[in-house]
GROMACS .gro file of C-alpha atoms in nm:
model
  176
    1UNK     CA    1   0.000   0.000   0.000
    2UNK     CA    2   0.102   0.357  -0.111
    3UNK     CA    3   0.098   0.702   0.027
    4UNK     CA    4  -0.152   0.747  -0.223
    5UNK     CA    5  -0.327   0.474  -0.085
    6UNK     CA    6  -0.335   0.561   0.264
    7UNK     CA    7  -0.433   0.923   0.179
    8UNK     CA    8  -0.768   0.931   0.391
    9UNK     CA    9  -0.773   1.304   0.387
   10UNK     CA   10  -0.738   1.403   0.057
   11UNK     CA   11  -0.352   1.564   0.117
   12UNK     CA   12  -0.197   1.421  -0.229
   13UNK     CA   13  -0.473   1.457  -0.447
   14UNK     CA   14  -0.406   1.883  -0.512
   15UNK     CA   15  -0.173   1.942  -0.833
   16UNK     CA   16  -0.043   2.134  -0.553
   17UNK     CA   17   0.083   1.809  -0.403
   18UNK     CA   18   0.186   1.635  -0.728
   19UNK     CA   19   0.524   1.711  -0.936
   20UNK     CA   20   0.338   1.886  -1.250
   21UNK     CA   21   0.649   2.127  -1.281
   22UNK     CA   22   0.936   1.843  -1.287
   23UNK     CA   23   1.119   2.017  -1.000
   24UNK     CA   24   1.098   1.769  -0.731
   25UNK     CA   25   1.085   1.434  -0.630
   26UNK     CA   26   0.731   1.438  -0.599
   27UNK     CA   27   0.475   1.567  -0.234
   28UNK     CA   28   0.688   1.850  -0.110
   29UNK     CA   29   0.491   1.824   0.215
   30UNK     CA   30   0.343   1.499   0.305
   31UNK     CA   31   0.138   1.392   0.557
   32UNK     CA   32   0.354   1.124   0.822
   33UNK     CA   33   0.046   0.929   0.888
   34UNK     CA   34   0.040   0.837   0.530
   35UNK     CA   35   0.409   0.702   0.524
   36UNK     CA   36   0.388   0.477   0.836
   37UNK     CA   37   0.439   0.147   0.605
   38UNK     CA   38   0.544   0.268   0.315
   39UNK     CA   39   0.798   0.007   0.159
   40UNK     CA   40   1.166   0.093   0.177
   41UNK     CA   41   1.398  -0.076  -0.140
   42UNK     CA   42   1.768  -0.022  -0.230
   43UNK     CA   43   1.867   0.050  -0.613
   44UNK     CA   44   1.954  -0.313  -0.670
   45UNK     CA   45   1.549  -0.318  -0.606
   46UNK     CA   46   1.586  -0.564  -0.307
   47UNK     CA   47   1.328  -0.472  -0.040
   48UNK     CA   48   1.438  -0.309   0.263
   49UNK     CA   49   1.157  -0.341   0.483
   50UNK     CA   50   0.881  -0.066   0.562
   51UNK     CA   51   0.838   0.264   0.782
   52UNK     CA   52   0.694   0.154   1.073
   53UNK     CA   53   0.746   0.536   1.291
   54UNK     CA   54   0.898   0.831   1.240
   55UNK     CA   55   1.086   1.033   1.489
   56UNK     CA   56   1.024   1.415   1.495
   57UNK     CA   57   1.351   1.612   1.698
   58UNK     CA   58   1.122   1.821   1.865
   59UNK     CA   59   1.390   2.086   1.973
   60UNK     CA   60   1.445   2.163   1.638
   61UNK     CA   61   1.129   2.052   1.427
   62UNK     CA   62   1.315   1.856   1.222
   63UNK     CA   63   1.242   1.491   1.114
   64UNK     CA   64   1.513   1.310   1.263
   65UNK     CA   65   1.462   0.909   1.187
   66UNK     CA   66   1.219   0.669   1.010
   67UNK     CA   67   1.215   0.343   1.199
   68UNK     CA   68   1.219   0.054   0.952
   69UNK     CA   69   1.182  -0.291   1.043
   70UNK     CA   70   1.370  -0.560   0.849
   71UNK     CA   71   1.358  -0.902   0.879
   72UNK     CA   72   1.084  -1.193   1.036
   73UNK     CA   73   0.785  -1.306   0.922
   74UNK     CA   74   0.458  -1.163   0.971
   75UNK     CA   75   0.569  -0.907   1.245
   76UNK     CA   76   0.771  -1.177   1.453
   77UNK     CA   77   1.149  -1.169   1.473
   78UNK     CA   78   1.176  -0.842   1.286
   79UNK     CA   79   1.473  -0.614   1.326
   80UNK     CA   80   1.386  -0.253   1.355
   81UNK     CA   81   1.637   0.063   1.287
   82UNK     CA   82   1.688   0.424   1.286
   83UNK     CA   83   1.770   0.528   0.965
   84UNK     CA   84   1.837   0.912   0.899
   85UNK     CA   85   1.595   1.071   0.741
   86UNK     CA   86   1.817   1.248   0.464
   87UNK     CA   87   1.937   0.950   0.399
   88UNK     CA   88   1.621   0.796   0.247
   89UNK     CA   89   1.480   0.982  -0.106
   90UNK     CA   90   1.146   0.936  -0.238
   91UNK     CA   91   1.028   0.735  -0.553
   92UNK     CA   92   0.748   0.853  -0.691
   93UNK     CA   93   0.727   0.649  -0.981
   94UNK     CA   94   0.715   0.357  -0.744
   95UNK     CA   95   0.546   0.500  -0.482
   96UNK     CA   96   0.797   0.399  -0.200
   97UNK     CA   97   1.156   0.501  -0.052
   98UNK     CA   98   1.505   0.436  -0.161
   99UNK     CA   99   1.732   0.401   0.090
  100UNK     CA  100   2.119   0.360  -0.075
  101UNK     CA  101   2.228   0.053   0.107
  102UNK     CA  102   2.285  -0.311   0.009
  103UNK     CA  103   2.064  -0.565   0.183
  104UNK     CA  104   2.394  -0.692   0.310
  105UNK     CA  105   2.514  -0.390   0.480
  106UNK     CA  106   2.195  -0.338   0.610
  107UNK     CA  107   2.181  -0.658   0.821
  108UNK     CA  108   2.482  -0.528   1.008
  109UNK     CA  109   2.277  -0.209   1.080
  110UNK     CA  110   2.244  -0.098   1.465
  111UNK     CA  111   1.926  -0.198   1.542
  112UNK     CA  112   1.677  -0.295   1.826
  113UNK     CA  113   1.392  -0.459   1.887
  114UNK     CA  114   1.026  -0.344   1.977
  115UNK     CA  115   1.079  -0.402   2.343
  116UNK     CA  116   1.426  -0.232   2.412
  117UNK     CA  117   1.447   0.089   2.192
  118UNK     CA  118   1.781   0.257   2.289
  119UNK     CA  119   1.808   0.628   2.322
  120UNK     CA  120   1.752   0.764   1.987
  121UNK     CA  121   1.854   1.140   2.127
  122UNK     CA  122   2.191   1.027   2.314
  123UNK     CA  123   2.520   1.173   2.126
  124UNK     CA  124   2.672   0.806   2.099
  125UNK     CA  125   2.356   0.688   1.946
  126UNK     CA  126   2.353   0.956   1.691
  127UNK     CA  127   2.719   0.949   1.581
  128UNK     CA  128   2.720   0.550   1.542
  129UNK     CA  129   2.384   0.594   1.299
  130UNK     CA  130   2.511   0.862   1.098
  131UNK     CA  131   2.872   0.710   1.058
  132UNK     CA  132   2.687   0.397   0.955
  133UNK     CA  133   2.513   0.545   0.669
  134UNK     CA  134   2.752   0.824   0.609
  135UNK     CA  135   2.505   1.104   0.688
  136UNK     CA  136   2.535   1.435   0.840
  137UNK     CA  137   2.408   1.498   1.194
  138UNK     CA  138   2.102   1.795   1.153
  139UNK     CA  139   2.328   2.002   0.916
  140UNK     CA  140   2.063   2.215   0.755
  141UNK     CA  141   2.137   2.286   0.408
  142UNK     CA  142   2.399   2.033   0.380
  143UNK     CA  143   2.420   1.727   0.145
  144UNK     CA  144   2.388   1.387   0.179
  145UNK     CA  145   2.552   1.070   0.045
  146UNK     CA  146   2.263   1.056  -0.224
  147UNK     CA  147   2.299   1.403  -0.323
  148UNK     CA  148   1.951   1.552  -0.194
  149UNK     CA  149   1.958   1.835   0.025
  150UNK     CA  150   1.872   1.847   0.413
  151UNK     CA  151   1.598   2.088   0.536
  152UNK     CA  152   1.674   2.431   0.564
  153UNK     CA  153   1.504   2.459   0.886
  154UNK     CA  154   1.555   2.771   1.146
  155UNK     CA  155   1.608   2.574   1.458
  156UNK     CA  156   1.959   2.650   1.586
  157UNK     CA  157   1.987   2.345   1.805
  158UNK     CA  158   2.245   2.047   1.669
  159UNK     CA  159   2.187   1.693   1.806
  160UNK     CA  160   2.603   1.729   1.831
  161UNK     CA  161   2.627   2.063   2.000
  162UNK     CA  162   2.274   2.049   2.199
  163UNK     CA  163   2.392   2.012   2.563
  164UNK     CA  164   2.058   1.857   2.590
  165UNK     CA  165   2.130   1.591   2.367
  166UNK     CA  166   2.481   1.469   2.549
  167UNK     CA  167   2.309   1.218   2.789
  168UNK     CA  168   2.365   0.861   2.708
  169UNK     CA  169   2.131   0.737   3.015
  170UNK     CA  170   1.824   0.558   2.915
  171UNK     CA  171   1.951   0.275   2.702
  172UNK     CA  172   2.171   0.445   2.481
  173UNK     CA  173   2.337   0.091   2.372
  174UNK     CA  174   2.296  -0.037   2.048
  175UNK     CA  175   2.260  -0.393   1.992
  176UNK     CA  176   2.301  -0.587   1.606
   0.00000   0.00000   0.00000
């Protein structure tokens, strides 16, 4: 099921919504209830998993993470992970998100399970992640790996220079 599908409200269904102009990758604002479960592929087209949260940093209004879950069968045994938002792009011809990894690579991704989520906001936490997939850590304007550009967002808070964010208390261990 797409975005498209799961559009109860009518968001994506404006030309404002839809690339007409060839300028974008497609929704430049889309809803985040209607990308819980969108499927996640790499560009060898091997699928990745699906969305199953994302994680809003709320000190500077910035998505931070979609959680994916990889793995099991039927919603037992599945692996779930942070993965940076800029580090996903959306394809709109295929209605889903591409997410530059091999499925390889991505089995060696820090991950967690549904009962013991580690501290997605601890400085350990984020470095690990973003070394991982070789993303920036909420560098506004900056580029990632895949070429697409992070939000230009006027929060001044850093999840690297945020005293706020220096903890590592609460379960800031990763497991793979």
């Amino acid at each position: 099921m797409s975005y498209l599908d799961r559009d109860t409200y009518g968001i994506y269904r404006s030309d404002n919504y839809v690339d007409t102009d060839n300028t974008g990758p497609g929704p430049r604002l889309m809803g985040a209830d209607t990308l819980i479960g969108e499927d996640v592929y790499n560009r060898q087209d091997e699928d990745l998993g699906d969305i199953k949260e994302i994680m809003l940093d709320i000190r500077t209004g910035q998505v931070a993470y979609a959680v994916l879950s990889f793995g099991g069968w039927m919603g037992m045994g599945d692996k779930l992970f942070a993965v940076p938002w800029q580090a996903l792009q959306l394809d709109t011809i295929n209605q889903r998100f591409l997410l530059d990894v091999s499925k390889d690579h991505l089995k060696n991704a820090p991950g967690f399970d549904k009962d013991n989520w580690p501290d997605m906001a601890s400085t350990e936490f984020n470095t690990e992640l973003h070394s991982f997939y070789g993303t920036q850590q909420n560098v506004a304007g900056g580029v990632t790996s895949t070429g697409s550009v992070m939000g230009t967002g006027t929060g001044t808070g850093s999840l690297q220079s945020d005293p706020g964010y220096g903890s590592t208390t609460g379960g800031g261990n990763l497991s793979r």
